[in-house]
mmCIF file of C-alpha atoms in Angstrom:
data_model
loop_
_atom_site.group_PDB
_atom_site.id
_atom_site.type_symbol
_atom_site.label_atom_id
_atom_site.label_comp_id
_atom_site.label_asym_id
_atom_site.label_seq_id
_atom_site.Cartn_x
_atom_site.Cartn_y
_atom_site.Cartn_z
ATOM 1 C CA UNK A 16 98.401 94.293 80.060
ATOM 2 C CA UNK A 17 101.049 96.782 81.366
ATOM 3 C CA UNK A 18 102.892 98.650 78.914
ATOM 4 C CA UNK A 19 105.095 101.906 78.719
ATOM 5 C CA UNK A 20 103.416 105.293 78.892
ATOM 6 C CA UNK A 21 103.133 107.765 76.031
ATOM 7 C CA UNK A 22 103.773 111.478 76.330
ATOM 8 C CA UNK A 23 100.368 112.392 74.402
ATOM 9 C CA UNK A 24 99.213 110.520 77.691
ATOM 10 C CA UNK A 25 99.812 113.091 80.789
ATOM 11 C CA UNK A 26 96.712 114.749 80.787
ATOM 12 C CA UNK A 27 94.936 111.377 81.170
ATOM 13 C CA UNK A 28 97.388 110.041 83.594
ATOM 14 C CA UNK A 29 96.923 113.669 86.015
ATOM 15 C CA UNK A 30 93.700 112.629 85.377
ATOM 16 C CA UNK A 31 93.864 109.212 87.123
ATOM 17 C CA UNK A 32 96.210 110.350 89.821
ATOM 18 C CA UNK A 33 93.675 113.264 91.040
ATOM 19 C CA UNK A 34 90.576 110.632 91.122
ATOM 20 C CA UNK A 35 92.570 107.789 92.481
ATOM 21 C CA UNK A 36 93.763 110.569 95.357
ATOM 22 C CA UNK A 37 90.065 111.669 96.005
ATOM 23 C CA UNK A 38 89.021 108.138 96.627
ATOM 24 C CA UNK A 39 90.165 108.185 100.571
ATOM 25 C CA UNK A 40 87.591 110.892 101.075
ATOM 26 C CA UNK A 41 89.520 114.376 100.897
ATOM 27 C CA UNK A 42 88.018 117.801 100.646
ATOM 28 C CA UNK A 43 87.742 119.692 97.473
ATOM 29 C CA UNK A 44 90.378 122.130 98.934
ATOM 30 C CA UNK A 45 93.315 119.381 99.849
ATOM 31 C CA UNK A 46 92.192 118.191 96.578
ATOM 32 C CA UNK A 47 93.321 121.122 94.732
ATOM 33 C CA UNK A 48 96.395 121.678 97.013
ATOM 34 C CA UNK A 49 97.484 117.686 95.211
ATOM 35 C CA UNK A 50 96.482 119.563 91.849
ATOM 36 C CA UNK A 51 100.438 120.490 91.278
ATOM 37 C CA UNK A 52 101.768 117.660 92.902
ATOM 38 C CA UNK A 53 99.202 115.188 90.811
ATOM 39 C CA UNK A 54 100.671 116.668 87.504
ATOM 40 C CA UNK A 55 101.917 114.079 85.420
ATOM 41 C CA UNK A 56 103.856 115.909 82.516
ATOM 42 C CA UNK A 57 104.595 114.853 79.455
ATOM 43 C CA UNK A 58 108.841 115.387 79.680
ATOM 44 C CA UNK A 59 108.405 113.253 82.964
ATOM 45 C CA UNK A 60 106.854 110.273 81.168
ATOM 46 C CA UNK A 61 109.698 110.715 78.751
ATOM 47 C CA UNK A 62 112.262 110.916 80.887
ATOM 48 C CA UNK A 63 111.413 108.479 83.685
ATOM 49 C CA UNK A 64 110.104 104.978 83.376
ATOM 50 C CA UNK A 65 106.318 105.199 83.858
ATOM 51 C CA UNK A 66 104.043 101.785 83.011
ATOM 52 C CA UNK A 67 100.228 102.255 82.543
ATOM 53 C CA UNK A 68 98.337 98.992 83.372
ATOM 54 C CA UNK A 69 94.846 98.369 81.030
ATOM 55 C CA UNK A 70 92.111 96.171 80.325
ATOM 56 C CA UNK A 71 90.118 96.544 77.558
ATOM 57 C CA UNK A 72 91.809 99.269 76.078
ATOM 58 C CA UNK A 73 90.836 101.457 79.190
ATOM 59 C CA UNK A 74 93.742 102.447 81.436
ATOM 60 C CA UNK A 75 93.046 101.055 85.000
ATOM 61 C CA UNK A 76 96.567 102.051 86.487
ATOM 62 C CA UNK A 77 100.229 103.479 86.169
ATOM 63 C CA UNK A 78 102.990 103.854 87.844
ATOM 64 C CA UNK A 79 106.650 106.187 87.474
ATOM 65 C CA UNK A 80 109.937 105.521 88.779
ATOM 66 C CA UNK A 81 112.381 108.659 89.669
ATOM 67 C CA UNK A 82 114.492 110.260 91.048
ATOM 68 C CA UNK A 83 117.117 108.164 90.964
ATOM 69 C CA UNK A 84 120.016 108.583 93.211
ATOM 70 C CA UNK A 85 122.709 105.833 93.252
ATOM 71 C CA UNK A 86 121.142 102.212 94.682
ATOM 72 C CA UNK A 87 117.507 103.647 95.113
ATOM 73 C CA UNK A 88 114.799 104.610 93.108
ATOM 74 C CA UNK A 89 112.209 106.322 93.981
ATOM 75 C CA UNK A 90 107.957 105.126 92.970
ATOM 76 C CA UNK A 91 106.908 108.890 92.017
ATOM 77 C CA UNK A 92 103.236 107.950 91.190
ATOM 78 C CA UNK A 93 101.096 104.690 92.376
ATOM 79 C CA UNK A 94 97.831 105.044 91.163
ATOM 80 C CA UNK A 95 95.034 103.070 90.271
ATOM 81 C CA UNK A 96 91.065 104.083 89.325
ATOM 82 C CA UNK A 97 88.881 104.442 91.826
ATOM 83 C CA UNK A 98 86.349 101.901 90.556
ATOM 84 C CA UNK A 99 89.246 99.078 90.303
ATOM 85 C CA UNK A 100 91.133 100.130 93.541
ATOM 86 C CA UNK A 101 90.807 96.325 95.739
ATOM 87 C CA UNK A 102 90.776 93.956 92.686
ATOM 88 C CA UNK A 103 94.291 92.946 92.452
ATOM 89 C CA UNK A 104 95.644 96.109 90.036
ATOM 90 C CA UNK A 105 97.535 98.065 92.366
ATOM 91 C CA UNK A 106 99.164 94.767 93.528
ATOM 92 C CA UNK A 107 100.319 94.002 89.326
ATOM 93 C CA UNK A 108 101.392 97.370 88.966
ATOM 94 C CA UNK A 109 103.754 97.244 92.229
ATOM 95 C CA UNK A 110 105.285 93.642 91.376
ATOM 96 C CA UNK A 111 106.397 95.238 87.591
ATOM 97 C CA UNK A 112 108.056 98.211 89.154
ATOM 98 C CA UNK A 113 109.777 96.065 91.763
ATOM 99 C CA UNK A 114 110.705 93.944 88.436
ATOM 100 C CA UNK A 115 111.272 97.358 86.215
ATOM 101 C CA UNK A 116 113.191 98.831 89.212
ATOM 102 C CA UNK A 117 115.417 95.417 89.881
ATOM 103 C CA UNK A 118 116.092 95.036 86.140
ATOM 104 C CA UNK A 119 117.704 98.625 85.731
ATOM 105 C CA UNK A 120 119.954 97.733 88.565
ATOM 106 C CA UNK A 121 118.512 99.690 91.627
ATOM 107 C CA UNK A 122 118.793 97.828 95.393
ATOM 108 C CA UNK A 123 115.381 99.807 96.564
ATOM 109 C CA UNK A 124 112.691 101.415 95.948
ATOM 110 C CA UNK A 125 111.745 104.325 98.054
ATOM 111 C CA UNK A 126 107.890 105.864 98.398
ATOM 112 C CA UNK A 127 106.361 108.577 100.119
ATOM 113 C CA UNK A 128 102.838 107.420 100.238
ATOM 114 C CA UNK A 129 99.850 108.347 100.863
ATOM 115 C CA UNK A 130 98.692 107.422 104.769
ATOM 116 C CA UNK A 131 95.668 105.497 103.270
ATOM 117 C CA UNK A 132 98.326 103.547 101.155
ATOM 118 C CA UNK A 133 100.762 102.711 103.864
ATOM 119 C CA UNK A 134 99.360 99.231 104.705
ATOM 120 C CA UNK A 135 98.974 98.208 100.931
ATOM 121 C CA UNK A 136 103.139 99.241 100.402
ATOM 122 C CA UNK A 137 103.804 97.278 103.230
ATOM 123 C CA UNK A 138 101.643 93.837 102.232
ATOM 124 C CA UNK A 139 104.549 94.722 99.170
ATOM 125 C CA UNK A 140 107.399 94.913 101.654
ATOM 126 C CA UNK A 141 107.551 98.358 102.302
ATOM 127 C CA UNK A 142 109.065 99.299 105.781
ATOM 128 C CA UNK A 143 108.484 102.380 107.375
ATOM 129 C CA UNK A 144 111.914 104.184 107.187
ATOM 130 C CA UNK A 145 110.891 107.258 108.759
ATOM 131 C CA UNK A 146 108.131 110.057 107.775
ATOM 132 C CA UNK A 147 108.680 113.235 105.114
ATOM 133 C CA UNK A 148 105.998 116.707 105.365
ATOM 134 C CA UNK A 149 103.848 116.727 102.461
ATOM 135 C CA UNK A 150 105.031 118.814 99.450
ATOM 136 C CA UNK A 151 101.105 119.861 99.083
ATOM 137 C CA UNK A 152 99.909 120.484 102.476
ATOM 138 C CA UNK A 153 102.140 122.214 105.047
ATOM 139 C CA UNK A 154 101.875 120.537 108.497
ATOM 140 C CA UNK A 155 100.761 117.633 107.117
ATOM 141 C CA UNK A 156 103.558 114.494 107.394
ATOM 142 C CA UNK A 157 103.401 111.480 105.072
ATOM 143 C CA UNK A 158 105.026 107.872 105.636
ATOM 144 C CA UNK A 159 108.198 107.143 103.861
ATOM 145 C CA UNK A 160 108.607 103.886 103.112
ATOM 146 C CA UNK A 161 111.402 101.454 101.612
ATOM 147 C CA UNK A 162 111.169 98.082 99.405
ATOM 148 C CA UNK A 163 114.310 96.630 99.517
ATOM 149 C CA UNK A 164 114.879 94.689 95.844
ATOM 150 C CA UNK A 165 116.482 90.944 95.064
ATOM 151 C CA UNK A 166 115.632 89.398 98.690
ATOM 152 C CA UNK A 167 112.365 87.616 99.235
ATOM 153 C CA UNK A 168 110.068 90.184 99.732
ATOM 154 C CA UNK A 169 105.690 90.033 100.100
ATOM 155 C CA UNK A 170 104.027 90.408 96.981
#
């Protein structure tokens, strides 16, 4: 089931985002240079649509949408546990904010991914639009990608 995210939530949400980051393998100190950038706040899940995917009661997923600027959206977080990362979730999560994105009138959504996560936004129709540095780690560049809404796109 995916349903809107609670502020009372954040904490478990940063939470999520920090393991789901650590699953590609990354030192303890990149990992706490992602701390900041990780932070999922409680006004931001208020403010922007965000969508936690569970099963079971137990939150396997979210995403947020933000940023907004004119025709494009941007996907803020993507995350998904570590221990359910390959079994379809990410996948659900990235068809309702291509839906959720579509529906409040936005032409594209835009993501700076992870390098892992590059090939999974592009099995969703991502193309590579260029590269942004990372807001965590200086020197370090990350893909930026862009899902272009309403045509037939992969998912």
């Amino acid at each position: 089931m995916i349903r809107r995210a609670t502020p009372t939530e954040a904490e478990t949400l940063s939470a999520l985002a920090l393991r789901s980051k650590a699953y590609w393998g990354y030192d303890a100190a990149f990992m706490a240079a992602c701390v900041e950038e990780l932070t999922v706040s409680a006004i931001r899940i208020q403010t922007n649509p965000t969508y936690v995917l569970e099963e079971n009661e137990r939150v396997l997923g979210f995403y947020m949408l933000e940023s907004p600027n004119g025709r494009d959206i941007e996907l803020g977080f993507l995350f998904v546990e570590p221990d359910a990362i390959g079994q379809g979730y990410g996948k659900q999560l990235m068809r309702h904010a291509k839906a959720k994105a579509s529906e409040l009138g936005y032409q594209a959504i835009l993501i700076q991914g992870d390098p892992n996560a590059e090939p999974f936004y592009r099995a969703m129709g991502g193309e590579r639009i260029g590269s942004q540095p990372s807001a965590s780690m200086p020197g370090r560049e990350l893909p930026s990608l862009r899902i272009n809404l309403g045509s037939n796109q992969m998912s």
